[in-house]
Short mmCIF file of C-alpha atoms in Angstrom, two decimals:
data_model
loop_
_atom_site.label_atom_id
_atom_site.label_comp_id
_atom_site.label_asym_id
_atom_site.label_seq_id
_atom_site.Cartn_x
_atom_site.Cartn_y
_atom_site.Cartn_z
CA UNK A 1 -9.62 15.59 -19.99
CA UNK A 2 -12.95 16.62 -18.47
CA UNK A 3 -13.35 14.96 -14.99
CA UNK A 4 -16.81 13.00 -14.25
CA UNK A 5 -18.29 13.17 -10.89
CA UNK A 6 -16.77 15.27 -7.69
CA UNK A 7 -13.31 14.58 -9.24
CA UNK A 8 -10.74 17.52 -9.43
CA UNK A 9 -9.07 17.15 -12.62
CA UNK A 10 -5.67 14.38 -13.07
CA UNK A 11 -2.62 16.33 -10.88
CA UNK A 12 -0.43 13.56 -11.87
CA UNK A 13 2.72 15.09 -13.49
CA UNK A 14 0.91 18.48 -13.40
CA UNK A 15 3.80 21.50 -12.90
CA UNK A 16 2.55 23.50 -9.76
CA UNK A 17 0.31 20.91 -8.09
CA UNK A 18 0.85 18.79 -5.40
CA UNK A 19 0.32 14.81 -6.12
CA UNK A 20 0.28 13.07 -3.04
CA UNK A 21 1.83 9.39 -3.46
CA UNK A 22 3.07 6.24 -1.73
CA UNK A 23 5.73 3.80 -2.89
CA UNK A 24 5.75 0.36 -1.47
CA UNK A 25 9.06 -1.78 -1.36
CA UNK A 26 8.24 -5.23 -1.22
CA UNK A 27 11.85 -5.87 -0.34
CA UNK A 28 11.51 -4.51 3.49
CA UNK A 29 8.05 -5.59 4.02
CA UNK A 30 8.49 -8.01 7.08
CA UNK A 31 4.53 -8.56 7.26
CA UNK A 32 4.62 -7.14 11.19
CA UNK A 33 1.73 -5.83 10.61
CA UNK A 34 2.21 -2.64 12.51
CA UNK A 35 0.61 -0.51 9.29
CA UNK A 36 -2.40 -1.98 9.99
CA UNK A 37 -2.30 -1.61 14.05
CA UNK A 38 -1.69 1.98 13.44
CA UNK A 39 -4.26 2.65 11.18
CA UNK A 40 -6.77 0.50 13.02
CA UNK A 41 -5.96 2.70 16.27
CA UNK A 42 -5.73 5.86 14.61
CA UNK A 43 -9.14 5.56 13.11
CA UNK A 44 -10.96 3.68 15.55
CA UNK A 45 -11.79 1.10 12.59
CA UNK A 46 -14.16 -1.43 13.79
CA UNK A 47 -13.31 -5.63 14.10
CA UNK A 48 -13.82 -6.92 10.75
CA UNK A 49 -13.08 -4.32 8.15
CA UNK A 50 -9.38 -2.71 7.32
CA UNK A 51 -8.43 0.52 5.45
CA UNK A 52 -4.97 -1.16 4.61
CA UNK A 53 -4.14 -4.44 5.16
CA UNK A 54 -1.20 -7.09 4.49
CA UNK A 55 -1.67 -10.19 2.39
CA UNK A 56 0.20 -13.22 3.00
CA UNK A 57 1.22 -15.78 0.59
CA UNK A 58 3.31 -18.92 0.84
CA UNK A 59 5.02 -20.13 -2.30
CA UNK A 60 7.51 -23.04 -3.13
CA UNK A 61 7.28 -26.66 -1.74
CA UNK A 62 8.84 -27.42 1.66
CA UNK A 63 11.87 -27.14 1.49
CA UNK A 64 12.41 -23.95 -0.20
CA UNK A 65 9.80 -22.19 0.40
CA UNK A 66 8.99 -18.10 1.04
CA UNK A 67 6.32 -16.23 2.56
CA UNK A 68 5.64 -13.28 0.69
CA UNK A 69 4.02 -9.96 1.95
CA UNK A 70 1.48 -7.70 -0.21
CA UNK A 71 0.59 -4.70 1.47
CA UNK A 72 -2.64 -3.14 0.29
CA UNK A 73 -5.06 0.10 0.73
CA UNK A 74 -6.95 2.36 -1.37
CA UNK A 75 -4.56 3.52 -4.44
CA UNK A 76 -5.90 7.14 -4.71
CA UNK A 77 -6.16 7.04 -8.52
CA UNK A 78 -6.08 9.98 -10.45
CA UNK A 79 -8.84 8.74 -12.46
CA UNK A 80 -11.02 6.81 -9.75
CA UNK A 81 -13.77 4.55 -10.87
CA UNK A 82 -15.58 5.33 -7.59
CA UNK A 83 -15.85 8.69 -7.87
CA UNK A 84 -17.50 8.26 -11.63
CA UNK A 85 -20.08 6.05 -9.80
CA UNK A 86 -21.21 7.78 -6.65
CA UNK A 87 -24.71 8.35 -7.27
CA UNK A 88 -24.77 10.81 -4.48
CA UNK A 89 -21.78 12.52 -4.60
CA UNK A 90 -20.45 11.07 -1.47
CA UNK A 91 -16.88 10.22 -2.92
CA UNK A 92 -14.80 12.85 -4.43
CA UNK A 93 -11.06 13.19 -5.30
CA UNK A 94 -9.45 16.08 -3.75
CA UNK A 95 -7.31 18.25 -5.82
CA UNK A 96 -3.97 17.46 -4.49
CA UNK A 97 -4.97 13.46 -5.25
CA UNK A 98 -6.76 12.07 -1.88
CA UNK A 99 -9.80 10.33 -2.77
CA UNK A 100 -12.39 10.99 0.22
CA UNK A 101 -16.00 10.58 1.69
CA UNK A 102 -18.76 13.35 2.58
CA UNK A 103 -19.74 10.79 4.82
CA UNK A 104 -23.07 12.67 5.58
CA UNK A 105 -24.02 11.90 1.79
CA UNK A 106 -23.32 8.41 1.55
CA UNK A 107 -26.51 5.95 1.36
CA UNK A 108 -24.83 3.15 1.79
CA UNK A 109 -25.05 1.41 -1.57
CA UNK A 110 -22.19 -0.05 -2.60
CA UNK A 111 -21.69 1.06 -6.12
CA UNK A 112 -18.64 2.29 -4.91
CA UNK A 113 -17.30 -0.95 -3.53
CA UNK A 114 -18.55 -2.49 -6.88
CA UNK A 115 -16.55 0.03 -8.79
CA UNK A 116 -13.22 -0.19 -7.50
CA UNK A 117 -10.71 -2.54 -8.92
CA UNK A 118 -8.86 -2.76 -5.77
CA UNK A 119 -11.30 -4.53 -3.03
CA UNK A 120 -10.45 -1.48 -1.01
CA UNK A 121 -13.59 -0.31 0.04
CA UNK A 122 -15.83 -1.53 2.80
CA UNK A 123 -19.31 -1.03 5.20
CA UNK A 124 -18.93 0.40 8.53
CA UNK A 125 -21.26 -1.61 10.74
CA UNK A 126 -24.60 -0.57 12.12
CA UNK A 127 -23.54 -1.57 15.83
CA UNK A 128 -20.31 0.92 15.47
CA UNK A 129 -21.16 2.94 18.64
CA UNK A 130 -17.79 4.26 19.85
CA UNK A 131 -17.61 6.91 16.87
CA UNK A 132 -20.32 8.12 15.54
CA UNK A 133 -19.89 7.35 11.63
CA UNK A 134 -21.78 3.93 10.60
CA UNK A 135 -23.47 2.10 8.31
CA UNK A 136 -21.64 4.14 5.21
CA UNK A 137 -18.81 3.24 2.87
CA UNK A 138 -15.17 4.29 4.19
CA UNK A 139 -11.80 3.31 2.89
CA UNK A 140 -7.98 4.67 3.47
CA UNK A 141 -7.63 8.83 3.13
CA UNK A 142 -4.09 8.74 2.78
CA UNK A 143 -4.46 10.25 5.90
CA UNK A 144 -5.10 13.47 4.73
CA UNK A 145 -5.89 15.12 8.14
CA UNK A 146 -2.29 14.13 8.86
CA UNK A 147 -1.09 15.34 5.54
CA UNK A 148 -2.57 18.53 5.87
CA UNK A 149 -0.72 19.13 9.32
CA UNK A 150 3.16 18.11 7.74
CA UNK A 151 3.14 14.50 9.28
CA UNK A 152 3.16 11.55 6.86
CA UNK A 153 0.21 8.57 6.72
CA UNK A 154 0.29 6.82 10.15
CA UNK A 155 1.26 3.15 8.38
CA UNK A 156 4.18 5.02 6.88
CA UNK A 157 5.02 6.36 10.56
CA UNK A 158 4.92 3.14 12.14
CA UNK A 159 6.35 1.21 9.42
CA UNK A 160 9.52 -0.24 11.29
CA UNK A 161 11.34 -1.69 8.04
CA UNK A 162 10.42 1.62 5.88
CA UNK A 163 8.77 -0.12 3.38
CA UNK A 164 6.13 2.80 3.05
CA UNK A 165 7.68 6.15 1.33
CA UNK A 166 5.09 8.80 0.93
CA UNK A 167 5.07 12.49 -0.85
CA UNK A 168 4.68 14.54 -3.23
CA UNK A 169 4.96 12.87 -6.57
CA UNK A 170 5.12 16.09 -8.40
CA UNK A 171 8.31 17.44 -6.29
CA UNK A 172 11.38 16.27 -8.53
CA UNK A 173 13.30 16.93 -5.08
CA UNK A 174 10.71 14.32 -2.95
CA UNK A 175 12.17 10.88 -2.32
CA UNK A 176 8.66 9.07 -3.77
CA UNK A 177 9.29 11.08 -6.89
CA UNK A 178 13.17 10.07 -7.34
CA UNK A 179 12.26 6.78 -6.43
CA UNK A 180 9.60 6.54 -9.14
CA UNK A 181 11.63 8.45 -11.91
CA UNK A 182 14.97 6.27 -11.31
CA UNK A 183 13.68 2.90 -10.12
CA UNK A 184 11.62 -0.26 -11.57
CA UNK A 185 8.10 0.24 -9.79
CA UNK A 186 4.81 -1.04 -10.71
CA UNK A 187 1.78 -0.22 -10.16
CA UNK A 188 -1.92 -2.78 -9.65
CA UNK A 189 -3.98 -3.45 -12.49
CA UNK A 190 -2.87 -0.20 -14.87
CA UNK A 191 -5.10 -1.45 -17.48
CA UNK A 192 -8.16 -0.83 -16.01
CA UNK A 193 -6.98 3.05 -16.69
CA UNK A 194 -7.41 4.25 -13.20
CA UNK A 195 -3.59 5.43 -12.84
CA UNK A 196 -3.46 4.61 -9.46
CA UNK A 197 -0.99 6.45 -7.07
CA UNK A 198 0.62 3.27 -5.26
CA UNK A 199 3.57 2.13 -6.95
CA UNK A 200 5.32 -1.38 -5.75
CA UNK A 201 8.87 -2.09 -5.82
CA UNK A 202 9.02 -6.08 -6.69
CA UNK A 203 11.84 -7.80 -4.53
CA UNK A 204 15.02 -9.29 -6.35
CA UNK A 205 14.51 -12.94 -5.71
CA UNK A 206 17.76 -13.52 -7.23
CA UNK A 207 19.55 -11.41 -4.73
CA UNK A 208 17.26 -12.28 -2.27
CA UNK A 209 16.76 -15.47 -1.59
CA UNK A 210 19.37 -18.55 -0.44
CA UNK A 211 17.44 -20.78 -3.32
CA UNK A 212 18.38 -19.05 -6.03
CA UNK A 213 22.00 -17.27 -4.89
CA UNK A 214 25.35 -18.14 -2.61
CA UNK A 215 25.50 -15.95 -0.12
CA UNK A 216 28.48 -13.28 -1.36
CA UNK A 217 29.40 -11.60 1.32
CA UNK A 218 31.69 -12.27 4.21
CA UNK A 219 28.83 -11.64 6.81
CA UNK A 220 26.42 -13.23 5.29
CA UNK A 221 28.60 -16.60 3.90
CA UNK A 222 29.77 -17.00 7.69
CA UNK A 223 25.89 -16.61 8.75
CA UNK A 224 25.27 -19.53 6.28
CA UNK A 225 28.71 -21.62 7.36
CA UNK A 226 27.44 -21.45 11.21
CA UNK A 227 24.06 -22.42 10.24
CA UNK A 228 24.80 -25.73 8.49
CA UNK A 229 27.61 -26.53 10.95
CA UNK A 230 25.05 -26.76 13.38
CA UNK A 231 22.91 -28.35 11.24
CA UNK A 232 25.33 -31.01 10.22
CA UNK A 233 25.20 -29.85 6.44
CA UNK A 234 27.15 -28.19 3.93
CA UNK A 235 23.97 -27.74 1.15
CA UNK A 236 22.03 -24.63 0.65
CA UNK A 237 19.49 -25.10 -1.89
CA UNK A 238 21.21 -23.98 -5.29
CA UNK A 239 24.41 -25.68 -4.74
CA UNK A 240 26.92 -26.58 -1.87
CA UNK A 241 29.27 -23.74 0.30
#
């Protein structure tokens, strides 16, 4: 396949490259939101705009009810739509996967935001004084100046439940790629044909949540038995203890 654009050719599954990739599981997301602290502080990113951010969703009618967490950022496709439509040139995909910004050649318009499937783009703003990058189109990097140096994204870093795994999706002996190769993951709109590079672990709601399960273990049956002793019940929501 002949790339379009500044776009090194698809590394995905390529023997000798390097793939960089992240795996997010869904089932240790607590939505602390200390991903998006990091990478707020760690880029100086303005009030406003995010490079990765968390979305929350409530589901279910009171009583049973969850609060689910979606964390999101730029998916580093191997065949990006944004790089295709860069009339400048300014976005390019590196050859081990990052998709980046020659910041000096963006103009500022858009296409790229328009292009991308994943809302993952944004504006810095005009009155951004503090660094001197603004008024041009920026977006997550995978951290690649991190990368680059041996340390891993700063949201993976920080991430206190380890729902963020990143590496090198090429390297049968990297933990992303075993995870990939030997568990159910998806990955965010796949039919748009970008292969993205950000693969979601769904949670087990059946072994996850009270509504749908007993609790089966000793621990977690005499968590339950405390709680609706002092709750003067004996009910949890798919049967009775």
């Amino acid at each position: 396949m002949t790339s379009l654009g500044l776009q090194a050719d698809p590394s995905y599954g390529v023997p000798g490259k390097k793939r960089w990739a992240m795996v997010v599981d869904l089932r240790r997301c607590i939505g602390c939101m200390a991903c998006v602290a990091a990478c707020k502080a760690e880029y100086d990113v303005p009030l406003g705009v995010w490079r990765t951010t968390v979305r929350v969703k409530d589901t279910g009618t009171f009583p049973n009810t969850r609060r689910n967490f979606m964390p999101r950022l730029c998916n580093h496709c191997d065949n990006p739509p944004c790089v295709r439509n860069c009339p400048t040139g300014a976005t390019y995909k590196h050859e081990e996967g990052f998709v980046l910004q020659h910041y000096e050649r963006c103009i500022g318009c858009r296409t790229c935001i328009a292009a991308c499937p994943y809302n993952a783009r944004f504006m810095l703003p005009r009155n951004r004084t503090r660094v001197g990058i603004n008024s041009v189109i920026d977006k997550c990097t995978f951290c690649e100046h991190r990368v680059s140096q041996g340390l891993v994204p700063s949201c993976v870093q920080t991430c206190i439940g380890r729902s963020r795994i990143f590496g090198d999706v090429n390297d049968p002996n990297s933990e992303v790629a075993k995870i990939v190769a030997t568990q159910k993951t998806t990955t965010l709109k796949p039919e748009k044909g970008t292969r993205p590079q950000v693969y979601y672990i769904k949670p087990d709601r059946v072994g996850t949540e009270q509504i749908l399960s007993a609790p089966e273990s000793y621990a977690a049956r005499s968590d339950a038995e405390a709680f609706y002793r002092h709750n003067n019940g004996s009910r949890f929501y798919g049967g009775t203890l």
